[in-house]
Amino acid sequence: MNQFKVKKIVDQAFIEAELNKEQIAEILAADINDLDYLLQQADQKREEICGDEVHLRAIIEFSSYCKQNCYYCGLRKDNQQLKRYQLEVEEIIETAQMAAELGYQTVVLQSGEDDYPAAEIAEIIKEIKKTTAMAVTLSLGERDFEVYKLWREAGADRYLLKHEIADKVLYQKYHPGMSFENRIESLKYLKILGYQIGSGVIIGLPEQTPEIMAEDLLLCQDLELDMIGSGPFIPHQQTPLKGSNRGTAEMTLKFTALSRLLLPLAHIPATTALGTIDAEGRQKALQAGANVVMPNVTDGRYREQYQIYPDKICVNEEAGDCRQCIGSIIASLGRYVSQKQGHSLRD
Ligand code: 5AD
Ligand code: SF4
Ligand code: FES
C-alpha cells in the first residue's frame, strides 16, 4: 500500500476514531515498514488521552486448573503433563496485600476456568477491598450470571474476559464446548452490572485473517470496552496447535495501534506475550498506543506451572523484581508509573 493511502486512512482514524472493515483490514495487511506513521499517530493519541502515566496492574495467577480445552492454551484440561496448583484464600489475600505494599493500585485475580467456590472469591474480594486501597479486577473466565453479580456486590471493579477471535466458526473450532454468544452476552451483562470491562484478542491464530481482526476491532467498539488487550499466539507443545506458526510482534503492534485509534479512551496493555516473543515487545507497544503493563506478583514457586504458553518471561523472578524491572522500562521511555487506580477513561 502506498504511503499516501496509509496516511489517509490513519488520519481518518485519528480524527474520527472510525474506519470501515475494509480500511482496517487493509492497514493490518500492510507491511509494517510502511506503517511508521500508524504507530506514531497511535503514540500521539495515547499521549493526548492518557499523557505519560502508565498504569500497573498486578496479576495473581492463583489457580492453573481449567475445565476448558482451548486449542492454543497450555492450561487446557487435557494437558495432563502440567502440574497444577491452586492457592488458598489466605495466600491470595496475602499476595494481594504484598502487591499493595509494592505500590500497586490494582490487583488482577486470574485463574483458568477453575470452579473455585464463588463465595470464597467473594470473601477474597471483600478482604482486599477492606485492607488495601486497590481496585480489584477479575479474570476468571465464564461463570453463572448470578456469580458475576455476587462478585460485583462484594466490591470487584473490573472484569476481563477476552473474546479471543471474532469469527464464530473459528471461535467454535478453537474453543470446543464453549459458545461465542455466551461470551459476548457475559461481557454485556458484566457491563450492565457496573463492571469496567476488558476484552482482547489472540493475534496470529491459524486461519485468522486481517478481515477477521478487523471484525475484532469493530466488535470491541460495539462493546464499548474499557480495556482491550492483544497478545501474539505462541504455540505450546502440549496442545493441538503445537505445529502452527506463532503470531508476530509486527501484527500485534499494528493491532495495538489501531486499538488506540479506534477506541481512544480504552486502557491498552503492553502484554506479557508480546514481551515473550520480542525482548523489546512491551517497550514497542508502549510506544504504539499502550498505556498499561500487567506485572506478575504470583509467588515464584508457582510461576513455571502457569504455563499458558512456553518461555513465558518472569518465571524466575519474584514480585519485587518485576516491579523494579517494569519501573525501569517505563522510566527509560520517559514515562512514569501512575499513583492512581486508573479507572475507565470512558466516564
Ligand atoms: N499464546 C498466547 N496467548 C495465549 N493465551 C492462551 N494460550 C495462549 C498462547 N498459546 C491467552 C489467551 C487467554 C489467556 C489465558 O492467555 O488470550 O485469554
Ligand atoms: Fe482455560 Fe483460559 Fe486456557 Fe482456555 S485460555 S484453556 S479457558 S486457561
Ligand atoms: Fe518480570 Fe521484567 S517484568 S522480570
Coordinates of C-alpha atoms and ligand atoms in Angstrom, one line a residue:
M1 CA 0.0 0.0 0.0
N2 CA 1.4 3.4 -0.8
Q3 CA 2.3 5.9 1.8
F4 CA -0.4 8.4 0.7
K5 CA -3.1 5.8 1.2
V6 CA -1.8 4.8 4.6
K7 CA -1.7 8.4 5.7
K8 CA -5.3 9.0 4.5
I9 CA -6.7 6.0 6.4
V10 CA -4.6 6.7 9.6
D11 CA -5.6 10.4 9.5
Q12 CA -9.3 9.4 9.3
A13 CA -8.8 7.0 12.2
F14 CA -7.0 9.7 14.2
I15 CA -9.7 12.3 13.7
E16 CA -12.9 10.3 13.7
A17 CA -12.0 7.1 15.6
E18 CA -14.0 5.3 12.8
L19 CA -12.9 3.1 10.0
N20 CA -14.8 0.5 8.0
K21 CA -13.9 -3.1 7.9
E22 CA -12.0 -2.9 4.5
Q23 CA -9.9 0.0 5.7
I24 CA -8.9 -1.7 8.9
A25 CA -8.1 -5.0 7.1
E26 CA -6.0 -3.0 4.6
I27 CA -3.9 -1.5 7.3
L28 CA -3.5 -4.8 9.0
A29 CA -2.4 -6.4 5.8
A30 CA 0.2 -3.7 5.0
D31 CA 3.9 -4.2 5.5
I32 CA 5.0 -2.9 8.9
N33 CA 7.8 -0.9 7.2
D34 CA 5.1 1.2 5.6
L35 CA 3.4 1.8 8.9
D36 CA 5.7 4.1 10.9
Y37 CA 3.0 6.7 10.6
L38 CA 0.3 4.5 12.1
L39 CA 2.5 3.7 15.1
Q40 CA 3.4 7.4 15.5
Q41 CA -0.1 8.6 15.4
A42 CA -1.2 5.9 17.9
D43 CA 1.5 7.1 20.2
Q44 CA 0.4 10.7 19.8
K45 CA -3.2 9.7 20.5
R46 CA -2.1 7.9 23.7
E47 CA -0.2 11.0 24.7
E48 CA -3.2 13.2 24.2
I49 CA -5.7 10.9 26.0
C50 CA -3.5 9.3 28.7
G51 CA -0.5 11.5 29.0
D52 CA 2.8 9.9 30.1
E53 CA 1.4 7.9 33.0
V54 CA 1.4 4.2 32.8
H55 CA -0.9 2.1 35.0
L56 CA 0.4 -1.1 36.5
R57 CA -2.0 -4.0 37.2
A58 CA -0.5 -6.7 39.5
I59 CA -1.6 -10.1 38.4
I60 CA -2.0 -13.0 40.8
E61 CA -2.3 -16.3 38.9
F62 CA -3.9 -18.2 41.7
S63 CA -5.0 -21.4 40.1
S64 CA -3.9 -23.3 37.0
Y65 CA -6.8 -25.7 37.0
C66 CA -9.0 -25.3 34.0
K67 CA -12.1 -27.2 32.8
Q68 CA -11.9 -25.9 29.3
N69 CA -9.9 -27.2 26.3
C70 CA -9.0 -24.1 24.3
Y71 CA -6.8 -25.4 21.4
Y72 CA -4.0 -23.0 22.0
C73 CA -3.6 -22.9 25.7
G74 CA -1.2 -24.9 27.9
L75 CA -3.6 -24.9 30.8
R76 CA -6.2 -26.8 28.9
K77 CA -7.8 -29.7 30.7
D78 CA -6.4 -32.4 28.5
N79 CA -2.8 -31.3 29.1
Q80 CA -2.1 -33.9 31.7
Q81 CA 1.6 -33.2 31.7
L82 CA 1.1 -29.9 33.6
K83 CA 1.4 -30.0 37.3
R84 CA -1.5 -27.9 38.7
Y85 CA -1.7 -25.7 41.7
Q86 CA -4.4 -23.7 43.5
L87 CA -3.7 -21.1 46.2
E88 CA -5.7 -21.0 49.4
V89 CA -7.9 -18.0 50.2
E90 CA -5.4 -16.7 52.8
E91 CA -2.4 -17.0 50.3
I92 CA -4.3 -15.0 47.7
I93 CA -5.2 -12.3 50.2
E94 CA -1.6 -12.1 51.5
T95 CA -0.3 -11.9 47.9
A96 CA -2.6 -9.0 47.2
Q97 CA -1.6 -7.2 50.3
M98 CA 2.1 -7.6 49.3
A99 CA 1.2 -6.1 45.9
A100 CA -0.4 -3.1 47.7
E101 CA 2.8 -2.7 49.7
L102 CA 4.8 -2.7 46.5
G103 CA 2.7 0.3 45.5
Y104 CA 0.3 -1.4 43.1
Q105 CA -3.1 0.3 42.7
T106 CA -4.9 -2.5 41.0
V107 CA -4.8 -6.3 41.6
V108 CA -6.0 -8.8 39.0
L109 CA -7.2 -12.1 40.3
Q110 CA -6.6 -14.6 37.4
S111 CA -7.1 -18.3 37.0
G112 CA -8.1 -20.9 34.5
E113 CA -11.7 -21.8 34.4
D114 CA -11.5 -23.4 37.8
D115 CA -14.6 -23.9 39.8
Y116 CA -13.1 -22.1 42.8
P117 CA -16.0 -21.6 45.1
A118 CA -17.7 -18.3 44.3
A119 CA -18.3 -17.5 47.9
E120 CA -14.6 -17.8 48.7
I121 CA -13.7 -15.5 45.8
A122 CA -16.3 -13.0 47.2
E123 CA -14.6 -13.2 50.6
I124 CA -11.2 -12.6 49.0
I125 CA -12.6 -9.5 47.1
K126 CA -14.1 -8.1 50.3
E127 CA -10.9 -8.6 52.3
I128 CA -8.7 -7.0 49.7
K129 CA -11.1 -4.0 49.4
K130 CA -11.2 -3.7 53.2
T131 CA -7.5 -3.9 53.8
T132 CA -5.9 -2.2 50.8
A133 CA -6.7 0.8 48.6
M134 CA -6.5 -1.3 45.4
A135 CA -9.1 -1.7 42.6
V136 CA -9.9 -5.3 42.0
T137 CA -10.1 -6.8 38.5
L138 CA -11.3 -10.4 38.0
S139 CA -10.1 -12.6 35.1
L140 CA -11.7 -15.9 35.9
G141 CA -13.4 -16.9 32.7
E142 CA -17.1 -17.6 32.3
R143 CA -19.3 -18.2 35.3
D144 CA -23.0 -18.1 36.1
F145 CA -24.5 -14.7 35.8
E146 CA -25.5 -14.7 39.5
V147 CA -21.9 -15.2 40.3
Y148 CA -20.8 -12.2 38.4
K149 CA -23.4 -10.3 40.4
L150 CA -22.2 -11.7 43.7
W151 CA -18.6 -10.6 43.0
R152 CA -19.7 -7.2 41.9
E153 CA -21.6 -6.8 45.1
A154 CA -18.5 -8.0 47.0
G155 CA -16.7 -5.0 45.5
A156 CA -15.0 -6.1 42.3
D157 CA -14.4 -3.2 40.0
R158 CA -13.5 -4.8 36.7
Y159 CA -13.8 -8.0 34.7
L160 CA -11.5 -9.2 31.9
L161 CA -13.0 -11.7 29.5
K162 CA -11.2 -11.9 26.2
H163 CA -13.4 -12.8 23.2
E164 CA -10.2 -14.1 21.6
I165 CA -11.4 -14.2 18.0
A166 CA -14.5 -12.6 16.4
D167 CA -15.1 -15.3 13.8
K168 CA -17.8 -17.6 15.1
V169 CA -16.6 -20.6 13.1
L170 CA -13.0 -20.3 14.3
Y171 CA -14.2 -19.5 17.8
Q172 CA -16.1 -22.8 18.0
K173 CA -13.2 -24.7 16.4
Y174 CA -10.7 -23.4 18.9
H175 CA -13.0 -23.5 22.0
P176 CA -14.7 -26.9 22.0
G177 CA -17.8 -26.9 24.1
M178 CA -17.8 -23.1 24.6
S179 CA -20.1 -20.6 23.0
F180 CA -19.2 -17.3 21.3
E181 CA -22.7 -15.9 22.0
N182 CA -22.4 -16.7 25.7
R183 CA -19.1 -14.9 25.9
I184 CA -20.4 -11.8 24.3
E185 CA -23.6 -11.9 26.5
S186 CA -21.3 -12.3 29.5
L187 CA -19.4 -9.1 28.6
K188 CA -22.6 -7.2 28.1
Y189 CA -24.1 -8.4 31.3
L190 CA -20.9 -7.5 33.2
K191 CA -21.1 -4.0 31.9
I192 CA -24.8 -3.7 33.0
L193 CA -23.7 -4.8 36.5
G194 CA -21.3 -1.8 36.6
Y195 CA -18.1 -3.6 36.0
Q196 CA -15.5 -1.9 33.8
I197 CA -15.0 -4.5 31.1
G198 CA -12.0 -5.6 29.2
S199 CA -11.7 -8.0 26.2
G200 CA -9.0 -9.0 23.9
V201 CA -7.7 -11.0 21.0
I202 CA -5.0 -13.6 20.3
I203 CA -3.0 -12.4 17.3
G204 CA -1.9 -15.0 14.7
L205 CA -4.1 -18.0 15.4
P206 CA -4.1 -20.3 12.3
E207 CA -6.7 -19.2 9.7
Q208 CA -7.1 -15.8 11.3
T209 CA -7.2 -13.1 8.5
P210 CA -6.9 -9.3 8.5
E211 CA -10.7 -9.3 7.8
I212 CA -11.4 -11.3 11.0
M213 CA -9.1 -9.0 13.0
A214 CA -11.0 -6.0 11.6
E215 CA -14.2 -7.6 12.9
D216 CA -12.5 -8.0 16.3
L217 CA -11.8 -4.2 16.4
L218 CA -15.4 -3.4 15.3
L219 CA -16.8 -5.7 17.9
C220 CA -14.6 -4.1 20.6
Q221 CA -16.0 -0.7 19.6
D222 CA -19.5 -2.1 19.8
L223 CA -18.9 -3.5 23.2
E224 CA -17.7 -0.1 24.4
L225 CA -14.8 -1.7 26.1
D226 CA -12.9 0.0 28.9
M227 CA -9.9 -2.1 28.2
I228 CA -8.6 -4.0 25.2
G229 CA -5.6 -6.3 25.1
S230 CA -3.9 -8.2 22.4
G231 CA -1.0 -10.7 22.5
P232 CA 0.6 -12.9 19.9
F233 CA -0.3 -16.6 19.8
I234 CA 2.7 -18.7 21.0
P235 CA 2.3 -22.4 20.1
H236 CA 2.5 -24.7 23.1
Q237 CA 3.8 -28.3 22.5
Q238 CA 1.1 -29.9 24.6
T239 CA -1.8 -28.5 22.7
P240 CA -3.5 -29.3 19.3
L241 CA -1.9 -26.2 17.8
K242 CA 1.6 -27.2 18.6
G243 CA 2.7 -27.3 14.9
S244 CA 1.3 -23.9 14.0
N245 CA 3.2 -20.7 13.4
R246 CA 3.4 -18.2 16.1
G247 CA 1.8 -14.7 15.8
T248 CA 4.2 -11.9 15.1
A249 CA 5.2 -8.8 17.1
E250 CA 4.5 -6.7 14.0
M251 CA 0.9 -7.8 13.7
T252 CA 0.4 -7.3 17.5
L253 CA 1.8 -3.8 17.2
K254 CA -0.4 -2.9 14.3
F255 CA -3.4 -4.2 16.2
T256 CA -2.4 -2.3 19.4
A257 CA -2.0 0.9 17.4
L258 CA -5.4 0.5 15.7
S259 CA -6.9 -0.3 19.1
R260 CA -5.7 3.1 20.3
L261 CA -7.0 5.0 17.3
L262 CA -10.4 3.2 17.1
L263 CA -11.0 3.0 20.9
P264 CA -9.2 6.2 22.0
L265 CA -10.4 6.0 25.6
A266 CA -9.6 2.4 26.3
H267 CA -6.8 1.2 28.6
I268 CA -4.4 -0.9 26.5
P269 CA -1.8 -3.2 27.9
A270 CA 1.6 -3.9 26.6
T271 CA 1.2 -7.7 27.0
T272 CA 3.5 -10.3 28.6
A273 CA 3.1 -12.5 25.5
L274 CA 4.5 -9.7 23.3
G275 CA 7.4 -9.3 25.8
T276 CA 7.9 -13.1 25.4
I277 CA 8.4 -13.2 21.7
D278 CA 10.3 -9.9 21.5
A279 CA 12.6 -8.7 24.3
E280 CA 11.6 -5.2 23.5
G281 CA 8.0 -6.0 22.8
R282 CA 6.4 -4.2 25.7
Q283 CA 8.5 -1.1 25.1
K284 CA 7.4 -1.1 21.5
A285 CA 3.7 -1.5 22.4
L286 CA 4.0 1.4 25.0
Q287 CA 5.2 3.5 22.1
A288 CA 2.4 2.3 19.8
G289 CA -0.7 3.2 21.9
A290 CA -0.4 1.1 25.0
N291 CA -0.6 2.7 28.5
V292 CA -0.8 -0.3 30.8
V293 CA 1.5 -3.0 32.0
M294 CA 0.5 -6.1 34.0
P295 CA 3.4 -7.4 36.0
N296 CA 3.2 -10.8 37.7
V297 CA 3.1 -10.9 41.6
T298 CA 2.5 -14.6 41.9
D299 CA 4.9 -16.3 44.3
G300 CA 8.0 -17.6 42.3
R301 CA 7.3 -21.2 43.3
Y302 CA 4.2 -21.3 41.0
R303 CA 5.2 -19.3 38.0
E304 CA 6.6 -22.1 36.0
Q305 CA 3.4 -24.0 36.4
Y306 CA 1.1 -21.3 34.9
Q307 CA 2.3 -22.3 31.5
I308 CA -0.3 -20.8 29.2
Y309 CA 2.5 -20.7 26.5
P310 CA 6.2 -21.7 26.6
D311 CA 9.1 -19.5 27.6
K312 CA 6.9 -17.0 29.4
I313 CA 9.0 -14.2 30.8
C314 CA 9.4 -13.6 34.6
V315 CA 9.1 -17.2 35.7
N316 CA 12.4 -17.0 37.6
E317 CA 11.6 -13.6 39.1
E318 CA 9.7 -12.6 42.3
A319 CA 7.1 -9.8 42.6
G320 CA 9.7 -7.2 43.7
D321 CA 12.0 -8.0 40.8
C322 CA 9.2 -7.5 38.2
R323 CA 8.1 -4.3 39.9
Q324 CA 11.6 -2.9 39.6
C325 CA 12.1 -4.1 36.1
I326 CA 8.9 -2.6 34.9
G327 CA 9.7 0.7 36.7
S328 CA 13.0 0.9 34.8
I329 CA 11.3 0.1 31.4
I330 CA 8.8 2.8 31.9
A331 CA 11.3 5.4 33.1
S332 CA 13.6 4.5 30.1
L333 CA 10.8 5.6 27.8
G334 CA 10.4 9.0 29.6
R335 CA 7.1 7.8 31.1
Y336 CA 6.1 7.4 34.7
V337 CA 4.2 4.9 36.9
S338 CA 0.7 6.2 37.8
Q339 CA -0.1 6.5 41.5
K340 CA -3.9 6.3 40.7
Q341 CA -6.2 3.4 40.3
G342 CA -6.5 4.0 36.6
H343 CA -10.3 3.5 36.3
S344 CA -12.0 3.6 32.9
L345 CA -11.5 6.8 30.9
R346 CA -15.0 6.5 29.5
D347 CA -16.8 8.1 32.4
Ligands
5AD1 N1 -0.3 -17.9 23.2 C1 -0.7 -16.7 23.5 N2 -1.7 -16.4 24.3 C2 -2.4 -17.4 24.9 N3 -3.4 -17.4 25.7 C3 -3.7 -18.7 25.9 N4 -2.9 -19.5 25.2 C4 -2.1 -18.7 24.6 C5 -1.0 -19.0 23.7 N5 -0.6 -20.2 23.4 C6 -4.0 -16.2 26.2 C7 -5.5 -16.1 25.8 C8 -6.3 -16.3 27.1 C9 -5.2 -16.1 28.2 C10 -5.4 -17.1 29.3 O1 -4.0 -16.3 27.6 O2 -5.8 -14.9 25.2 O3 -7.3 -15.4 27.3
SF4_2 FE1 -8.6 -22.5 30.2 FE2 -8.4 -19.9 29.6 FE3 -6.5 -21.6 28.8 FE4 -9.0 -21.7 27.7 S1 -7.5 -20.0 27.6 S2 -7.8 -23.5 28.4 S3 -10.3 -21.2 29.5 S4 -7.0 -21.0 30.9
FES3 FE1 9.2 -9.6 35.3 FE2 10.8 -7.8 33.8 S1 8.6 -7.7 34.3 S2 11.4 -9.5 35.0

